[in-house]
Backbone as a chain_set.jsonl record, in Angstrom:
{"seq": "MLTEVATGPSVVGSAAADAAHVAAAAEEARMLRRDATAMVERMAVQARTAGLEHPVAAAVALAIRVSALSGPETFAERIGLPMARLVEAESGAVRFGELPAAYDRSCAALDLDPLSLADLESQWERAEAAQGCLF", "coords": {"N": [[0.664, -1.15, -0.005], [2.065, 1.482, 0.934], [3.784, 1.465, -1.33], [2.169, 2.05, -3.041], [0.912, 5.066, -2.363], [3.147, 6.141, -2.62], [4.073, 6.391, -5.657], [1.283, 6.875, -6.761], [-1.097, 8.831, -7.877], [-0.622, 11.565, -6.789], [1.796, 11.919, -7.503], [2.136, 11.397, -10.512], [0.253, 13.734, -10.572], [2.029, 15.992, -9.479], [4.465, 15.484, -11.798], [2.953, 16.3, -14.269], [1.731, 18.947, -12.798], [4.767, 19.702, -12.83], [5.096, 19.929, -15.692], [3.214, 21.169, -16.794], [3.29, 23.683, -15.873], [6.491, 24.562, -16.823], [5.571, 24.385, -19.399], [3.934, 26.9, -19.427], [6.053, 28.017, -18.515], [8.405, 28.46, -20.916], [5.951, 29.153, -23.069], [5.941, 31.839, -22.038], [8.248, 32.84, -22.104], [8.718, 32.734, -24.671], [6.72, 34.361, -25.355], [7.652, 37.362, -24.212], [9.947, 37.747, -25.996], [8.732, 38.004, -28.51], [7.458, 40.49, -27.917], [9.631, 42.194, -27.181], [10.637, 42.479, -29.895], [8.952, 42.853, -30.96], [8.392, 45.719, -30.335], [10.676, 46.717, -30.874], [10.385, 46.362, -33.891], [7.904, 48.615, -34.217], [9.463, 50.703, -33.291], [11.679, 50.866, -35.722], [9.584, 51.339, -37.59], [9.097, 53.817, -36.925], [11.648, 55.491, -37.198], [11.737, 55.014, -39.644], [9.199, 55.936, -41.06], [10.537, 58.552, -40.558], [12.204, 59.158, -41.987], [14.429, 57.526, -41.781], [18.239, 56.099, -43.41], [18.378, 53.396, -42.363], [16.687, 51.865, -40.872], [15.669, 49.883, -39.591], [18.119, 49.506, -37.891], [18.713, 51.248, -37.274], [16.717, 51.454, -35.082], [17.235, 49.364, -33.521], [19.873, 49.631, -32.151], [18.974, 51.88, -30.449], [17.29, 50.378, -29.161], [18.693, 49.271, -27.802], [20.654, 50.847, -26.229], [18.585, 52.235, -24.392], [17.818, 50.396, -23.04], [19.904, 49.68, -21.41], [19.822, 51.284, -19.935], [21.298, 53.69, -20.12], [22.945, 57.085, -21.365], [24.129, 58.04, -24.679], [27.173, 58.981, -24.466], [28.138, 57.383, -21.961], [27.175, 54.865, -22.723], [28.382, 53.722, -25.306], [31.272, 53.978, -24.096], [30.87, 51.714, -22.269], [30.605, 49.552, -23.881], [32.627, 49.365, -25.677], [32.688, 51.034, -27.895], [33.475, 52.928, -30.274], [32.225, 56.657, -30.311], [31.457, 58.025, -32.406], [30.923, 55.704, -34.245], [28.618, 54.825, -32.647], [26.512, 57.36, -32.953], [26.443, 57.391, -35.623], [25.383, 54.274, -35.651], [22.788, 54.784, -34.568], [21.533, 56.811, -36.454], [20.784, 55.534, -37.95], [22.691, 55.217, -40.183], [24.203, 52.655, -41.006], [23.57, 49.878, -42.271], [21.456, 46.794, -40.769], [22.748, 44.731, -40.461], [25.676, 45.02, -40.741], [25.781, 46.031, -38.425], [28.275, 47.405, -35.683], [29.528, 44.678, -33.536], [29.892, 44.794, -31.089], [26.829, 45.397, -30.357], [25.96, 42.669, -29.998], [25.868, 41.226, -27.526], [23.977, 42.398, -26.907], [21.693, 42.24, -27.517], [21.483, 39.75, -27.789], [20.627, 39.378, -24.898], [18.56, 41.236, -24.778], [16.935, 39.154, -25.691], [15.916, 39.49, -28.548], [15.15, 38.768, -31.696], [16.964, 38.197, -34.303], [16.252, 36.804, -36.974], [13.549, 37.913, -37.613], [13.801, 40.717, -37.647], [15.788, 41.411, -39.229], [14.316, 40.17, -41.824], [12.171, 42.081, -41.769], [13.581, 44.459, -42.69], [14.352, 43.559, -44.584], [12.081, 43.279, -46.313], [11.35, 45.937, -46.452], [13.673, 47.138, -48.347], [13.042, 45.978, -50.615], [10.962, 46.526, -51.13], [11.575, 49.308, -51.593], [12.754, 48.986, -53.637], [11.499, 48.216, -55.57], [9.599, 50.339, -56.128], [11.205, 52.027, -57.232], [12.181, 50.523, -59.71], [11.577, 50.413, -63.03], [9.614, 49.041, -65.353]], "CA": [[-0.057, 0.176, 0.03], [2.787, 2.167, 0.748], [4.426, 1.885, -2.718], [0.714, 2.948, -4.178], [1.018, 6.298, -2.637], [4.486, 6.645, -3.588], [3.737, 6.0, -6.854], [-0.029, 7.519, -7.172], [-1.824, 10.526, -8.719], [0.071, 12.721, -6.419], [2.92, 11.832, -7.899], [2.015, 11.6, -11.647], [-0.408, 15.222, -10.97], [3.057, 16.56, -9.764], [4.97, 15.3, -13.036], [2.064, 16.962, -14.913], [1.824, 20.259, -12.943], [5.764, 20.801, -13.687], [5.226, 20.332, -17.275], [2.002, 22.491, -17.219], [4.791, 24.98, -15.523], [7.453, 24.125, -17.976], [5.379, 25.04, -20.883], [3.768, 28.258, -19.35], [7.394, 29.138, -18.754], [8.343, 28.741, -21.822], [4.907, 30.47, -23.424], [5.608, 33.059, -21.59], [9.484, 33.558, -22.68], [8.345, 33.524, -25.832], [5.886, 36.068, -26.093], [8.502, 38.366, -23.619], [10.702, 37.715, -26.657], [8.06, 38.486, -28.866], [7.184, 41.987, -27.689], [10.755, 42.936, -27.644], [11.164, 42.49, -31.096], [7.373, 43.597, -31.748], [8.748, 47.121, -29.695], [11.956, 47.283, -31.828], [9.794, 47.182, -34.925], [7.206, 49.889, -33.942], [10.202, 51.952, -33.62], [12.324, 51.075, -36.85], [8.323, 52.226, -38.224], [9.043, 55.324, -36.692], [12.438, 55.49, -37.694], [11.216, 54.784, -41.569], [8.831, 58.087, -41.244], [11.214, 59.409, -39.855], [13.384, 59.019, -43.25], [16.242, 57.201, -41.663], [18.336, 54.596, -44.669], [18.314, 51.895, -42.18], [15.548, 52.081, -39.691], [15.675, 49.039, -38.809], [19.272, 48.979, -37.462], [18.799, 52.163, -36.161], [15.64, 50.958, -33.734], [17.979, 48.042, -32.936], [20.865, 50.464, -31.827], [18.641, 52.945, -30.133], [16.308, 49.755, -28.061], [19.874, 48.572, -26.705], [21.365, 51.514, -25.37], [18.129, 52.835, -23.579], [17.694, 49.121, -22.346], [20.709, 49.306, -20.357], [19.537, 53.089, -19.224], [22.598, 55.092, -19.961], [23.158, 58.325, -22.225], [25.08, 57.854, -25.133], [28.116, 58.446, -24.27], [28.451, 56.32, -21.708], [26.862, 53.251, -23.287], [29.739, 53.879, -26.172], [32.504, 53.69, -23.251], [31.051, 50.973, -21.602], [30.601, 48.399, -25.099], [33.795, 49.805, -26.161], [32.54, 51.617, -29.157], [33.416, 55.04, -30.239], [31.11, 57.408, -30.039], [30.916, 58.069, -33.92], [30.09, 54.632, -34.065], [27.377, 54.868, -31.723], [26.151, 58.028, -33.524], [25.995, 56.702, -37.195], [24.411, 53.196, -35.568], [20.907, 55.585, -33.875], [20.941, 57.825, -36.895], [20.35, 55.122, -39.371], [23.42, 55.509, -41.186], [24.584, 51.781, -40.822], [23.016, 48.205, -41.919], [21.111, 46.183, -39.952], [23.644, 43.509, -40.787], [26.377, 45.75, -40.336], [26.209, 46.768, -37.427], [28.985, 46.708, -34.893], [29.554, 43.354, -32.769], [29.363, 45.227, -29.428], [25.859, 45.03, -29.956], [25.519, 41.355, -30.716], [25.293, 40.127, -26.811], [22.936, 42.877, -25.756], [20.773, 41.909, -28.511], [20.631, 38.656, -27.172], [20.205, 39.363, -23.351], [16.989, 41.46, -25.167], [16.241, 38.412, -26.703], [15.343, 40.223, -29.849], [14.555, 38.379, -33.292], [17.221, 38.705, -35.041], [15.584, 37.005, -38.579], [12.482, 38.769, -38.082], [14.253, 41.908, -37.716], [16.479, 41.243, -40.656], [13.025, 39.668, -42.576], [11.435, 43.447, -42.062], [14.173, 45.583, -43.611], [14.503, 43.313, -46.706], [10.64, 43.689, -46.855], [11.316, 47.82, -46.869], [14.333, 47.026, -49.509], [12.763, 44.854, -51.858], [9.759, 47.434, -51.587], [11.685, 50.326, -52.283], [13.537, 48.968, -54.675], [10.188, 47.921, -56.553], [9.006, 51.248, -56.565], [12.169, 52.343, -58.364], [11.685, 49.958, -60.901], [10.252, 50.874, -63.968], [8.888, 48.135, -66.02]], "C": [[0.792, 1.434, -0.336], [3.529, 2.995, -0.742], [3.315, 2.507, -3.524], [1.143, 4.484, -4.187], [2.134, 7.066, -2.706], [4.755, 6.879, -5.081], [2.617, 6.796, -7.741], [-0.245, 8.472, -7.751], [-0.926, 11.344, -8.223], [1.1, 13.319, -7.307], [3.057, 12.557, -9.676], [1.119, 13.38, -11.681], [0.929, 15.954, -11.062], [3.782, 16.745, -10.871], [4.395, 16.373, -13.706], [1.7, 18.388, -14.484], [3.13, 20.476, -13.352], [5.978, 21.058, -14.782], [4.948, 21.232, -17.46], [3.342, 23.903, -16.712], [5.714, 25.452, -16.462], [6.868, 25.144, -19.279], [4.702, 26.135, -20.411], [4.576, 29.093, -19.247], [7.663, 29.595, -20.774], [7.728, 29.537, -22.98], [5.516, 31.742, -23.328], [7.078, 33.912, -22.034], [9.927, 33.96, -23.62], [7.247, 34.344, -26.296], [6.939, 37.471, -25.371], [9.467, 39.19, -25.028], [10.021, 38.73, -27.891], [7.403, 40.197, -29.151], [8.49, 42.719, -27.768], [11.17, 43.237, -28.842], [9.962, 43.6, -31.713], [7.818, 45.023, -31.491], [10.106, 47.838, -30.568], [11.105, 47.647, -33.38], [9.031, 48.479, -35.129], [8.29, 51.033, -34.269], [11.155, 52.02, -34.906], [10.732, 51.623, -37.572], [8.284, 53.387, -37.941], [9.782, 55.909, -37.392], [12.364, 55.821, -39.225], [10.777, 55.945, -41.84], [9.188, 58.746, -41.487], [12.54, 59.49, -41.509], [14.713, 58.267, -43.329], [16.677, 56.456, -42.93], [18.175, 53.666, -44.204], [17.478, 52.077, -40.833], [15.945, 50.939, -38.911], [17.315, 48.689, -37.694], [19.091, 50.043, -36.242], [18.002, 51.938, -34.608], [16.184, 49.913, -32.777], [19.192, 48.893, -32.188], [20.267, 51.33, -30.406], [18.066, 52.076, -28.147], [17.154, 49.585, -27.0], [20.237, 49.493, -26.131], [20.167, 51.827, -24.754], [17.658, 51.608, -22.969], [18.639, 49.154, -21.392], [20.576, 50.879, -19.68], [20.722, 53.775, -19.182], [22.644, 55.782, -21.289], [24.318, 57.367, -23.239], [26.561, 57.567, -24.939], [28.774, 57.215, -23.5], [28.111, 55.129, -21.923], [28.326, 52.896, -24.271], [30.334, 53.658, -25.033], [31.899, 52.038, -22.889], [30.837, 49.589, -22.922], [31.673, 48.463, -25.963], [33.845, 50.123, -27.925], [33.004, 53.519, -29.555], [32.299, 55.919, -30.591], [30.675, 57.618, -31.679], [30.298, 57.226, -34.627], [28.171, 54.928, -33.747], [26.338, 55.574, -32.807], [25.619, 57.647, -34.698], [24.975, 55.132, -37.033], [22.716, 53.693, -35.688], [20.95, 56.151, -35.06], [20.252, 56.86, -37.893], [21.714, 54.86, -41.017], [24.448, 53.746, -41.869], [23.742, 50.663, -40.749], [22.541, 47.898, -40.895], [22.578, 44.448, -39.808], [25.0, 43.882, -40.875], [26.737, 46.511, -39.114], [27.149, 46.643, -36.368], [28.812, 45.361, -33.818], [29.321, 43.805, -31.439], [28.342, 45.531, -29.614], [25.283, 44.066, -30.105], [24.836, 40.572, -28.947], [24.248, 41.542, -26.208], [21.565, 42.721, -26.335], [20.498, 40.809, -28.264], [20.199, 38.725, -25.903], [19.151, 40.566, -23.969], [16.02, 40.615, -25.347], [15.343, 38.784, -27.633], [15.567, 39.097, -30.808], [14.841, 38.504, -33.902], [16.825, 38.507, -36.744], [14.424, 37.765, -38.468], [12.696, 39.64, -38.127], [14.927, 42.022, -38.862], [14.867, 41.043, -42.188], [12.378, 41.0, -42.816], [12.234, 44.369, -42.789], [14.246, 44.567, -44.493], [13.226, 43.533, -46.92], [10.581, 44.968, -47.507], [12.419, 47.452, -48.212], [13.953, 47.009, -50.345], [11.389, 46.347, -52.092], [10.343, 48.661, -52.916], [12.386, 50.16, -53.41], [12.389, 48.448, -56.184], [9.792, 48.975, -57.281], [9.91, 52.608, -57.473], [12.66, 51.747, -59.675], [11.01, 50.315, -62.064], [10.586, 49.756, -65.168], [8.526, 48.708, -67.277]], "O": [[0.612, 2.202, -1.281], [3.73, 4.153, -1.107], [3.469, 3.294, -4.459], [1.533, 5.133, -5.157], [2.199, 8.29, -2.816], [5.682, 7.571, -5.501], [2.757, 7.232, -8.884], [0.728, 9.05, -8.237], [-0.282, 11.982, -9.056], [1.309, 14.462, -7.715], [3.643, 13.565, -10.069], [1.312, 14.14, -12.629], [1.269, 16.49, -12.117], [3.955, 17.911, -11.224], [5.068, 17.395, -13.844], [1.372, 19.17, -15.377], [3.208, 21.344, -14.222], [6.699, 21.968, -15.189], [5.577, 22.148, -17.989], [3.976, 24.741, -17.355], [5.729, 26.615, -16.864], [7.353, 26.113, -19.862], [4.829, 26.878, -21.385], [4.503, 30.291, -19.522], [7.297, 30.512, -21.51], [8.353, 30.302, -23.713], [5.627, 32.57, -24.233], [7.162, 35.122, -22.248], [10.789, 34.798, -23.885], [7.013, 34.843, -27.397], [6.963, 38.528, -26.002], [9.692, 40.386, -25.211], [10.473, 39.827, -28.221], [7.053, 40.802, -30.164], [8.523, 43.795, -28.365], [11.987, 44.141, -29.014], [9.979, 44.58, -32.459], [7.65, 45.73, -32.485], [10.394, 49.013, -30.796], [11.108, 48.748, -33.93], [9.351, 49.31, -35.979], [8.195, 51.94, -35.095], [11.482, 53.157, -35.247], [10.962, 52.616, -38.261], [7.534, 54.147, -38.553], [9.36, 56.738, -38.198], [12.892, 56.77, -39.804], [11.332, 56.834, -42.486], [8.839, 59.611, -42.29], [13.649, 60.022, -41.558], [15.614, 58.22, -44.167], [15.755, 56.092, -43.66], [17.836, 52.729, -44.926], [18.01, 52.512, -39.812], [16.457, 50.989, -37.793], [17.427, 47.738, -36.921], [19.201, 49.951, -35.02], [18.427, 52.138, -33.47], [15.788, 49.637, -31.645], [19.284, 48.275, -31.127], [20.987, 51.435, -29.413], [18.167, 52.443, -26.977], [16.887, 49.643, -25.8], [20.268, 49.138, -24.953], [20.681, 51.712, -23.642], [16.834, 51.911, -22.105], [18.286, 48.618, -20.342], [21.428, 51.367, -18.937], [21.085, 54.41, -18.191], [22.4, 55.126, -22.301], [25.051, 56.442, -22.888], [27.138, 56.493, -25.109], [29.549, 56.369, -23.945], [28.715, 54.231, -21.335], [29.14, 52.013, -24.002], [29.731, 52.666, -24.624], [32.61, 51.13, -23.319], [31.048, 48.486, -22.419], [31.732, 47.718, -26.941], [34.587, 49.716, -28.82], [32.831, 54.676, -29.171], [31.45, 55.468, -31.359], [29.535, 57.329, -32.045], [29.409, 57.489, -35.437], [27.116, 55.114, -34.354], [25.524, 54.909, -33.448], [24.4, 57.561, -34.84], [24.119, 54.797, -37.853], [21.804, 53.299, -36.415], [19.728, 56.224, -35.19], [19.305, 57.236, -38.583], [21.614, 54.526, -42.198], [25.15, 53.717, -42.879], [23.199, 50.304, -39.705], [22.935, 48.49, -39.89], [22.898, 43.54, -39.04], [25.703, 42.906, -41.138], [27.639, 47.313, -38.875], [26.97, 45.541, -35.849], [27.683, 45.227, -33.346], [28.557, 43.183, -30.7], [28.271, 46.505, -28.865], [24.082, 44.154, -30.36], [23.888, 39.792, -28.858], [23.86, 41.529, -25.04], [20.515, 43.009, -25.76], [19.315, 40.501, -28.407], [19.21, 38.02, -25.702], [18.779, 41.003, -22.879], [14.805, 40.806, -25.288], [14.15, 38.482, -27.594], [16.498, 38.393, -30.414], [14.102, 38.92, -34.795], [16.927, 39.382, -37.604], [14.255, 38.444, -39.481], [11.818, 40.182, -38.799], [14.528, 42.927, -39.594], [14.668, 41.747, -43.178], [11.991, 41.209, -43.966], [11.637, 45.127, -43.553], [14.144, 45.085, -45.605], [13.087, 44.142, -47.98], [10.07, 45.24, -48.594], [11.812, 47.519, -49.281], [14.247, 47.869, -51.176], [11.122, 46.916, -53.15], [10.051, 48.911, -54.085], [12.639, 51.108, -54.152], [12.607, 48.403, -57.395], [9.604, 48.982, -58.498], [9.521, 53.62, -58.056], [13.36, 52.313, -60.514], [9.797, 50.518, -62.009], [11.662, 49.684, -65.762], [7.849, 48.063, -68.077]]}, "num_chains": 1, "name": "protein.A"}
Protein backbone atom coordinates (compact mmCIF):
# COMPACT_ATOMS: atom_id res chain seq x y z
CA MET A 1 0.00 0.00 0.00
CA LEU A 2 2.84 2.37 0.78
CA THR A 3 4.23 1.86 -2.72
CA GLU A 4 0.91 2.85 -4.23
CA VAL A 5 0.93 6.14 -2.34
CA ALA A 6 4.48 6.93 -3.45
CA THR A 7 3.75 6.25 -7.12
CA GLY A 8 0.06 7.13 -7.12
CA PRO A 9 -1.76 10.08 -8.62
CA SER A 10 0.02 12.67 -6.46
CA VAL A 11 3.37 11.89 -8.10
CA VAL A 12 1.84 11.79 -11.57
CA GLY A 13 -0.12 14.94 -10.79
CA SER A 14 3.05 16.62 -9.63
CA ALA A 15 4.87 15.66 -12.82
CA ALA A 16 1.97 16.95 -14.88
CA ALA A 17 1.96 20.19 -12.88
CA ASP A 18 5.71 20.55 -13.43
CA ALA A 19 5.29 19.95 -17.16
CA ALA A 20 2.51 22.52 -17.31
CA HIS A 21 4.67 25.02 -15.41
CA VAL A 22 7.58 24.47 -17.80
CA ALA A 23 5.26 24.86 -20.80
CA ALA A 24 3.79 28.06 -19.35
CA ALA A 25 7.27 29.45 -18.69
CA ALA A 26 8.35 28.62 -22.24
CA GLU A 27 5.26 30.37 -23.64
CA GLU A 28 5.89 33.41 -21.46
CA ALA A 29 9.51 33.58 -22.64
CA ARG A 30 8.34 33.33 -26.25
CA MET A 31 5.83 36.14 -25.72
CA LEU A 32 8.43 38.36 -24.02
CA ARG A 33 10.79 37.76 -26.91
CA ARG A 34 8.04 38.59 -29.36
CA ASP A 35 7.11 41.68 -27.34
CA ALA A 36 10.69 42.99 -27.37
CA THR A 37 11.01 42.35 -31.08
CA ALA A 38 7.62 43.93 -31.74
CA MET A 39 8.69 47.01 -29.80
CA VAL A 40 11.83 47.34 -31.92
CA GLU A 41 9.75 46.81 -35.07
CA ARG A 42 7.46 49.68 -34.02
CA MET A 43 10.52 51.85 -33.39
CA ALA A 44 11.78 50.92 -36.86
CA VAL A 45 8.48 52.00 -38.41
CA GLN A 46 8.86 55.38 -36.72
CA ALA A 47 12.47 55.63 -37.90
CA ARG A 48 11.41 54.77 -41.45
CA THR A 49 8.68 57.40 -41.32
CA ALA A 50 11.31 59.89 -40.20
CA GLY A 51 13.30 59.04 -43.33
CA LEU A 52 16.24 57.15 -41.83
CA GLU A 53 18.18 55.15 -44.42
CA HIS A 54 18.41 52.00 -42.26
CA PRO A 55 15.53 52.23 -39.78
CA VAL A 56 15.77 48.67 -38.43
CA ALA A 57 19.41 49.09 -37.45
CA ALA A 58 18.70 52.47 -35.91
CA ALA A 59 15.83 51.02 -33.87
CA VAL A 60 17.92 48.09 -32.66
CA ALA A 61 20.85 50.31 -31.69
CA LEU A 62 18.63 52.76 -29.85
CA ALA A 63 16.62 50.03 -28.09
CA ILE A 64 19.80 48.38 -26.86
CA ARG A 65 21.17 51.62 -25.46
CA VAL A 66 17.88 52.65 -23.88
CA SER A 67 17.47 49.20 -22.29
CA ALA A 68 20.86 49.76 -20.65
CA LEU A 69 19.51 53.02 -19.19
CA SER A 70 22.59 54.84 -20.45
CA GLY A 71 23.31 58.06 -22.21
CA PRO A 72 25.19 57.85 -25.51
CA GLU A 73 28.66 58.60 -24.13
CA THR A 74 28.36 56.24 -21.18
CA PHE A 75 26.98 53.44 -23.33
CA ALA A 76 29.63 53.84 -26.03
CA GLU A 77 32.33 53.66 -23.40
CA ARG A 78 30.70 50.67 -21.67
CA ILE A 79 30.59 48.55 -24.84
CA GLY A 80 33.90 49.81 -26.19
CA LEU A 81 32.47 51.54 -29.23
CA PRO A 82 33.75 54.85 -30.59
CA MET A 83 31.12 57.55 -30.14
CA ALA A 84 31.08 58.20 -33.89
CA ARG A 85 30.08 54.56 -34.55
CA LEU A 86 27.29 54.75 -31.98
CA VAL A 87 25.95 57.91 -33.63
CA GLU A 88 26.11 56.24 -37.05
CA ALA A 89 24.21 53.21 -35.77
CA GLU A 90 21.49 55.18 -34.00
CA SER A 91 21.06 57.60 -36.90
CA GLY A 92 20.41 54.80 -39.39
CA ALA A 93 23.63 55.23 -41.34
CA VAL A 94 24.57 51.56 -40.82
CA ARG A 95 22.70 48.55 -42.24
CA PHE A 96 21.22 46.07 -39.76
CA GLY A 97 23.64 43.33 -40.79
CA GLU A 98 26.59 45.68 -40.41
CA LEU A 99 25.96 46.91 -36.87
CA PRO A 100 29.14 46.70 -34.79
CA ALA A 101 29.66 43.36 -33.06
CA ALA A 102 29.49 45.18 -29.73
CA TYR A 103 25.70 45.13 -30.12
CA ASP A 104 25.47 41.34 -30.48
CA ARG A 105 25.57 40.45 -26.78
CA SER A 106 23.01 43.12 -25.91
CA CYS A 107 20.74 42.00 -28.74
CA ALA A 108 20.83 38.48 -27.32
CA ALA A 109 20.27 39.74 -23.78
CA LEU A 110 17.12 41.55 -24.92
CA ASP A 111 16.11 38.30 -26.62
CA LEU A 112 15.42 40.08 -29.88
CA ASP A 113 14.59 37.92 -32.88
CA PRO A 114 17.24 38.93 -35.42
CA LEU A 115 15.62 36.89 -38.19
CA SER A 116 12.34 38.79 -37.86
CA LEU A 117 14.19 42.09 -37.83
CA ALA A 118 16.32 41.14 -40.84
CA ASP A 119 13.16 40.05 -42.64
CA LEU A 120 11.53 43.41 -41.95
CA GLU A 121 14.56 45.23 -43.34
CA SER A 122 14.58 42.97 -46.38
CA GLN A 123 10.86 43.55 -47.05
CA TRP A 124 11.34 47.30 -46.95
CA GLU A 125 14.38 47.15 -49.21
CA ARG A 126 12.50 45.03 -51.76
CA ALA A 127 9.53 47.41 -51.64
CA GLU A 128 11.79 50.40 -52.21
CA ALA A 129 13.59 48.62 -55.06
CA ALA A 130 10.25 47.73 -56.67
CA GLN A 131 9.13 51.36 -56.49
CA GLY A 132 12.34 52.42 -58.20
CA CYS A 133 11.99 49.91 -61.06
CA LEU A 134 10.34 50.98 -64.26
CA PHE A 135 9.06 47.97 -66.17
